[in-house]
Short mmCIF file of C-alpha atoms and ligand atoms in Angstrom, two decimals:
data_model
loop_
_atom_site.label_atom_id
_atom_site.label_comp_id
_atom_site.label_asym_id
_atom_site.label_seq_id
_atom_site.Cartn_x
_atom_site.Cartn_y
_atom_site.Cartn_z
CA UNK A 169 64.76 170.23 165.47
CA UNK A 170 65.88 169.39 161.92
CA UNK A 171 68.96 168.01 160.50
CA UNK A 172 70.77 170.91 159.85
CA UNK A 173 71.35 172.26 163.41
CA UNK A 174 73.86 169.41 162.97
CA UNK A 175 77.31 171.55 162.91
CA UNK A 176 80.51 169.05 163.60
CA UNK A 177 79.50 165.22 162.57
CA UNK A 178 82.56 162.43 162.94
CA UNK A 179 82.28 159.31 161.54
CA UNK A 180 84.93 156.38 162.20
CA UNK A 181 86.89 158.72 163.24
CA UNK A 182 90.27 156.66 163.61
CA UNK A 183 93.72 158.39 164.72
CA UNK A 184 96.60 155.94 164.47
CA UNK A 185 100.10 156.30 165.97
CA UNK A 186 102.83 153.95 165.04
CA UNK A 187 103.12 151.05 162.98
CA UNK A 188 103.65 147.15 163.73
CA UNK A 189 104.72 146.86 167.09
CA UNK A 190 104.47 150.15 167.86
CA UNK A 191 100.74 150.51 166.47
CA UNK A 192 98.22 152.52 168.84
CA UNK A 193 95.37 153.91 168.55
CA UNK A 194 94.22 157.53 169.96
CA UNK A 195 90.68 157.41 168.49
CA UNK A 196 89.28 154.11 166.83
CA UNK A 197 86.14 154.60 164.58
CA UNK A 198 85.02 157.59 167.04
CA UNK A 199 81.52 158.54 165.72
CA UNK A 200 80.00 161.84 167.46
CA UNK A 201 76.90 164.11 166.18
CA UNK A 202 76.99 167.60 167.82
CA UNK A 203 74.29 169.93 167.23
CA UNK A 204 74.83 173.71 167.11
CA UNK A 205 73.92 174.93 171.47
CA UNK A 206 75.41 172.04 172.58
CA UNK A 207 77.90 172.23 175.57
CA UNK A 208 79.09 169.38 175.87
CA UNK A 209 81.96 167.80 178.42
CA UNK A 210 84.73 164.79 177.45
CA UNK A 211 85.71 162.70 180.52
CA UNK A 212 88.04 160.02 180.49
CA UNK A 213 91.27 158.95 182.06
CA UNK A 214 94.96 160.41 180.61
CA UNK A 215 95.95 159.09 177.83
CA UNK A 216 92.29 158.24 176.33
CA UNK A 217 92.23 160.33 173.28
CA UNK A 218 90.21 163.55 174.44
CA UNK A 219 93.11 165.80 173.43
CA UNK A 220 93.36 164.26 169.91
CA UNK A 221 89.40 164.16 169.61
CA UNK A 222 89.84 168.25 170.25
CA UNK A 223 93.21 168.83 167.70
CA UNK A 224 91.33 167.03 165.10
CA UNK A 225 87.39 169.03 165.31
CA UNK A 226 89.89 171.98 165.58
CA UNK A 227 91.45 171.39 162.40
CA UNK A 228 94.85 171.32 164.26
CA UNK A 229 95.55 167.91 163.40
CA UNK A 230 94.23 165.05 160.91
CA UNK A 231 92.26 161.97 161.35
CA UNK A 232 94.25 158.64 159.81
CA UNK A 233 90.88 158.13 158.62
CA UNK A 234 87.38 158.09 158.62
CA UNK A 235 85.19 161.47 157.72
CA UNK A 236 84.22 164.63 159.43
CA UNK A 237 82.15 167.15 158.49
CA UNK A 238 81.79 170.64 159.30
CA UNK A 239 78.28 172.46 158.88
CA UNK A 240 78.09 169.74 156.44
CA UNK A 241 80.90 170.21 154.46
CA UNK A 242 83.55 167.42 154.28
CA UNK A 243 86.83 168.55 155.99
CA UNK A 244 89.09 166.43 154.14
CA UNK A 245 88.14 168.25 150.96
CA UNK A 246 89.39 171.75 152.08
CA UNK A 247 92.45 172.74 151.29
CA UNK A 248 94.95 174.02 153.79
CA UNK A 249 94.53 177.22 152.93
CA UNK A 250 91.11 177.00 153.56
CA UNK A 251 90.76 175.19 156.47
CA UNK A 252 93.44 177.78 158.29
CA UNK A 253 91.11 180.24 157.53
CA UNK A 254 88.50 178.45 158.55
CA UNK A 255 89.82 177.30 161.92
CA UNK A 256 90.28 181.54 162.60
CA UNK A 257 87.07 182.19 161.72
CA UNK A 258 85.13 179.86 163.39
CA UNK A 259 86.37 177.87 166.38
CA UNK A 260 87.90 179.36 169.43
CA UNK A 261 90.16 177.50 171.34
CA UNK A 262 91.12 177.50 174.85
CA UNK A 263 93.90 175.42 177.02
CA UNK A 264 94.98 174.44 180.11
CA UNK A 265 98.36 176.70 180.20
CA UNK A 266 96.04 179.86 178.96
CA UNK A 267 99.46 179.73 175.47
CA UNK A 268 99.80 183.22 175.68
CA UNK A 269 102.74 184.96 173.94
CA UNK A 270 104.71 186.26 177.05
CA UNK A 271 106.26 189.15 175.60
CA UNK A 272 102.80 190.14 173.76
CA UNK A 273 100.97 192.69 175.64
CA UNK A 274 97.12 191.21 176.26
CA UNK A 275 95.55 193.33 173.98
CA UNK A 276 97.77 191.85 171.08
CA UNK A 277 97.28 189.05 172.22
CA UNK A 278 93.61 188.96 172.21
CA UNK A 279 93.70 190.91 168.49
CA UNK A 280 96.46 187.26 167.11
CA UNK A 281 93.07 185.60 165.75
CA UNK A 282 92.08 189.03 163.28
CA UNK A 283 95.24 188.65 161.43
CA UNK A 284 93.66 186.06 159.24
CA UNK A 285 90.49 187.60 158.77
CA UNK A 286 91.47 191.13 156.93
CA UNK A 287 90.66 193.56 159.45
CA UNK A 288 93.12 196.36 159.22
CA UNK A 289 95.54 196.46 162.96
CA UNK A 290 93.47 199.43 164.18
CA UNK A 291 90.60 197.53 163.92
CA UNK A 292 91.87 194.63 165.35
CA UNK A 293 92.64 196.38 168.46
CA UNK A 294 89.41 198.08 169.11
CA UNK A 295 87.62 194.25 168.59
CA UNK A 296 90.11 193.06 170.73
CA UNK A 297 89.59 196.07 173.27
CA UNK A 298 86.45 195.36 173.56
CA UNK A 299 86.34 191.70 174.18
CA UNK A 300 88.85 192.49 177.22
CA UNK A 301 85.93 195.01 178.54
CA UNK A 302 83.66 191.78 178.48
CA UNK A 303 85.87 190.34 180.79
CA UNK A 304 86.95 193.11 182.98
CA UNK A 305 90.24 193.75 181.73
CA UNK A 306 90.26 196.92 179.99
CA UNK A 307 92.64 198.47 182.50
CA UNK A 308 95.19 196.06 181.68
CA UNK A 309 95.22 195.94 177.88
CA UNK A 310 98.74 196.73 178.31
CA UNK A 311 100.02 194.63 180.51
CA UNK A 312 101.73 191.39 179.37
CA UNK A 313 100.65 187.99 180.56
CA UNK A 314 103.39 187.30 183.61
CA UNK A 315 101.99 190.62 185.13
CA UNK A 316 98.16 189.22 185.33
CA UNK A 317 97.11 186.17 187.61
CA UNK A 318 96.11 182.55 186.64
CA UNK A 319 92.67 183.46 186.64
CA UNK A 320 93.21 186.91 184.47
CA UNK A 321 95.00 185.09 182.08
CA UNK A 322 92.62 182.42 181.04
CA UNK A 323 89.85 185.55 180.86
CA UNK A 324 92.52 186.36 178.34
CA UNK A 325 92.59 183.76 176.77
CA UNK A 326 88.91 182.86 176.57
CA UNK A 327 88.54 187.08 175.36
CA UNK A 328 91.08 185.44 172.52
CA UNK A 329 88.93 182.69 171.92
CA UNK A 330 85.90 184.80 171.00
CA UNK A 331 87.39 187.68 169.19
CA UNK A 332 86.78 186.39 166.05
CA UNK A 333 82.61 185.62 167.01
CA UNK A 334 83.11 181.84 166.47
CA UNK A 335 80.89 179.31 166.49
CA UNK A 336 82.70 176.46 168.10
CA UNK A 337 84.80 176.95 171.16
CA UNK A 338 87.27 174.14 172.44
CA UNK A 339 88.65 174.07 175.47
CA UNK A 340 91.26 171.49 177.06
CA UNK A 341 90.95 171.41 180.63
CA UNK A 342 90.38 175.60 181.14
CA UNK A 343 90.48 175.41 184.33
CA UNK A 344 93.18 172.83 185.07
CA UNK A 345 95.50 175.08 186.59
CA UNK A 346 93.10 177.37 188.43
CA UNK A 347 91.50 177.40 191.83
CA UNK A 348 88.61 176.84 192.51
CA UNK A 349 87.41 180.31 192.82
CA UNK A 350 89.00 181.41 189.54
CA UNK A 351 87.23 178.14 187.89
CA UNK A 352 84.27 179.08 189.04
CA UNK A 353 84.75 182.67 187.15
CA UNK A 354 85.90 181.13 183.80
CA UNK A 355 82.93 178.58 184.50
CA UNK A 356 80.48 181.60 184.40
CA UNK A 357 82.02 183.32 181.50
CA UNK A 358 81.76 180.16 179.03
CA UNK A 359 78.31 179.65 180.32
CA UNK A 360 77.46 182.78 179.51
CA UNK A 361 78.83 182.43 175.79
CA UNK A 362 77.06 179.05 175.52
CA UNK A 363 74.04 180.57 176.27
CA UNK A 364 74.20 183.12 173.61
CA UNK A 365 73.95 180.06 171.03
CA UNK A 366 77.98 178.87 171.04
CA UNK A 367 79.05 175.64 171.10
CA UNK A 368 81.43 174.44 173.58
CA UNK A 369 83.05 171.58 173.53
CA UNK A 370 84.96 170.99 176.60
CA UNK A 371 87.11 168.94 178.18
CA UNK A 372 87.70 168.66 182.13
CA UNK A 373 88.88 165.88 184.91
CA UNK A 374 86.76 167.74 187.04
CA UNK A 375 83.42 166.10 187.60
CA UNK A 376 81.78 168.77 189.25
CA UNK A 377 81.59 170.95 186.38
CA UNK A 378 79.20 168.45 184.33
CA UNK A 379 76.58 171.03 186.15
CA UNK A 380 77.70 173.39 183.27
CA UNK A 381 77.16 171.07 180.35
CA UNK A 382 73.95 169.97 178.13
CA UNK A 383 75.82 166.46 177.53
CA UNK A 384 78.81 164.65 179.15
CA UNK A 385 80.55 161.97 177.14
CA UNK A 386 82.89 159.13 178.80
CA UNK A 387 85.73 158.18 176.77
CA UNK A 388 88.06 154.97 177.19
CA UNK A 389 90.87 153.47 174.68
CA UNK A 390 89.68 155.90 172.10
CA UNK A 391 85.80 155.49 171.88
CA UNK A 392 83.09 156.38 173.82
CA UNK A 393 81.89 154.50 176.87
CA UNK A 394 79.30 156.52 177.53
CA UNK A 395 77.18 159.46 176.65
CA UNK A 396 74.82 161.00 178.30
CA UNK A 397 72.20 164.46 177.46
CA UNK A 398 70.92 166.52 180.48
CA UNK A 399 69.26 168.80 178.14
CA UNK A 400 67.45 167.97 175.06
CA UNK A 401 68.39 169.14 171.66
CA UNK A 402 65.18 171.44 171.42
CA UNK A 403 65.91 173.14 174.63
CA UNK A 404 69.39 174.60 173.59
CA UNK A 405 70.17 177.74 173.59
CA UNK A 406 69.88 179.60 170.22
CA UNK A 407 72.63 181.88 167.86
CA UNK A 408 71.78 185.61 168.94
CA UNK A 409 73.22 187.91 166.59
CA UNK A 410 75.86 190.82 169.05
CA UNK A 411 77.98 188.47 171.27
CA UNK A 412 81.22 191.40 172.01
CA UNK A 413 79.78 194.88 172.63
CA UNK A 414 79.39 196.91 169.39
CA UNK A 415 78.22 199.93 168.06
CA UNK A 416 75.40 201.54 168.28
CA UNK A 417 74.34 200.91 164.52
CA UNK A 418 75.41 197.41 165.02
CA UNK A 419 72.30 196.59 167.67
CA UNK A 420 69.79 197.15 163.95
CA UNK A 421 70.62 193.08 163.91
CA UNK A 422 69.54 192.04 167.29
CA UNK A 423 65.17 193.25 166.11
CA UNK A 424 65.74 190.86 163.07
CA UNK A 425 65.03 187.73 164.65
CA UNK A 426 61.81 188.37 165.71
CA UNK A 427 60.54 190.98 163.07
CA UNK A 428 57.49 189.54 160.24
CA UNK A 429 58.22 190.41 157.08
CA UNK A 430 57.79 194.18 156.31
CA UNK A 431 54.65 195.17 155.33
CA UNK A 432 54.06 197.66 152.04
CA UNK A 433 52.22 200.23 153.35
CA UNK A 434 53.78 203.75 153.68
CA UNK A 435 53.04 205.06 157.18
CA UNK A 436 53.09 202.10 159.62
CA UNK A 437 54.05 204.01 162.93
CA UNK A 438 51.65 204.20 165.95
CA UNK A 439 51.50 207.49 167.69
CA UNK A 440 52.18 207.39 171.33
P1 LIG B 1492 94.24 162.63 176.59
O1 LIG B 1492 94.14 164.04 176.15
O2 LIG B 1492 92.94 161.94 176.81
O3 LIG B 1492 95.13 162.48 177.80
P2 LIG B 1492 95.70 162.24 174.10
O4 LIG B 1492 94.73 162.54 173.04
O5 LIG B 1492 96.69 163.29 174.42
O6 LIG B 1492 94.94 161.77 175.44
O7 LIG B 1492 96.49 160.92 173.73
C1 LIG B 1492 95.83 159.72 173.33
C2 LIG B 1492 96.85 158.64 173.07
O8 LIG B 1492 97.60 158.95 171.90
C3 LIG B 1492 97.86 158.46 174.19
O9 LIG B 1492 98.09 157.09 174.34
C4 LIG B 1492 99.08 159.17 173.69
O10 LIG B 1492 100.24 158.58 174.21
C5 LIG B 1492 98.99 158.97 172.20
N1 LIG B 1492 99.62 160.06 171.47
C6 LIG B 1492 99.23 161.36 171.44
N2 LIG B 1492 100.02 162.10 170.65
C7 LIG B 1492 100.96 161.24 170.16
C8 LIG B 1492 102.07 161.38 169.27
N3 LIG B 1492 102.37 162.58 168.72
N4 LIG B 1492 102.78 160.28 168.99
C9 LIG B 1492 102.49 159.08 169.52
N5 LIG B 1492 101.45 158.87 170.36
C10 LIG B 1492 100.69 159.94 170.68
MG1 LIG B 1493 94.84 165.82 177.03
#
């Protein structure tokens, strides 16, 4: 697998709290290669820097220093601007509390991501319409979020998370507030998005999850303690092109992949 399937690379990744006395450290010289397919799961006890780690590849917060690049392009060199529309366009996120806006029905919810990418509002309904289908929820684009269950409302959130076809999802602790049945659904649902070529980076207290993920990573005091593949790099899944339901037209994509180059001649068509 070559170099570029590289998409998020940290080097001395250092996040510093305080000064003096006070001084702490949240991440110290944190260096982490993901390739695009991974899915990979952060471990570690409270406090150990896995929420930072996540802030910081989501562009939600800033290293104190050290570099990070994303799809090779230096992140400390984008401007704000820039890297606001980049978060929206290409990393989901998903949290523990499901952050829904409470007096937001769930299909404006769902559609919050489009506003920065110039779809017009009708438009952003019908993408975020759809997503809800993927997850079941069609009959309740209307409802608002205190009217759905735990479970319903991180499907919400994860249809959020993907409305916007990104390539990165984060998620801190998804399933931290659900049972174990309701897990188990929101399991299945961001396997199933791995496995169309996503990467997910996840993290979870639960270890009985790690059955979900291609690599699990340890952290302690900031750094990793340990790091560990259960699927190699050329055995991850790879980007297919429709991930929500589209149109008709749209499904022209999905015979690209696979198609030679198209040959000259006129008439090319067997008869059946
Ligand atoms: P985790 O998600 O693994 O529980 P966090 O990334 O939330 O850990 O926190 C890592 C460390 O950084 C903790 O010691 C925490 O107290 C500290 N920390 C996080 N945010 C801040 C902040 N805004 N100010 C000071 N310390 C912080
Ligand atoms: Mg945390």
């Amino acid at each position: 697998m070559s170099e570029n399937n590289t998409i998020i690379e940290l080097k001395g990744l250092t996040k510093r709290y305080g000064y003096g006395d006070t001084e702490s450290f949240a991440l110290k010289d944190f260096d982490l290669t993901i390739k695009r397919g991974e899915f990979i799961m952060i471990m570690g006890p409270s406090g150990c820097g896995k929420t930072t780690l996540l802030d910081i590849i989501g562009l939600l917060d800033r290293a104190t220093r050290g570099e990070y690049y994303l799809n090779g392009e230096s992140v400390a060199s984008i401007s704000a601007r820039r890297q606001a529309k980049l978060r929206a366009k290409k990393i989901g996120f998903i949290f523990q509390n499901f952050n829904l806006i409470e007096d937001l029905p769930i299909i404006e919810n769902v559609a919050l991501p489009l506003v920065y990418t110039g779809h017009t509002k009708t438009s952003r309904l019908k993408k975020a319409s759809s997503a809800l289908k993927r997850f079941h929820l069609e009959e309740r684009e209307y409802y608002l979020p205190y009217q759905l269950s735990g479970g319903q409302q991180q499907r919400v959130a994860i249809a959020r998370a993907i409305v916007s076809d990104p390539e990165i999802i984060l998620a801190d602790e998804p399933t931290g507030n659900l049972d174990s049945r309701s897990s188990h659904i929101v399991m299945e649902e961001l396997k199933a998005i791995h496995e169309e070529g996503n990467t997910i980076i996840m993290v979870t207290h639960n270890p009985a999850l790690t059955v979900y993920a291609t690599r699990v990573i340890n952290m302690l005091d900031g750094q990793i303690d340990t790091d560990v593949k259960t699927v190699a790099d050329a055995n991850l899944p790879q980007p297919i092109s429709v991930k929500i339901k589209k149109k008709k037209s749209d499904f022209s994509s999905l015979s690209n992949n696979n198609e030679k180059p198209k040959k000259r001649k006129k008439s090319h068509r067997r008869k059946k």
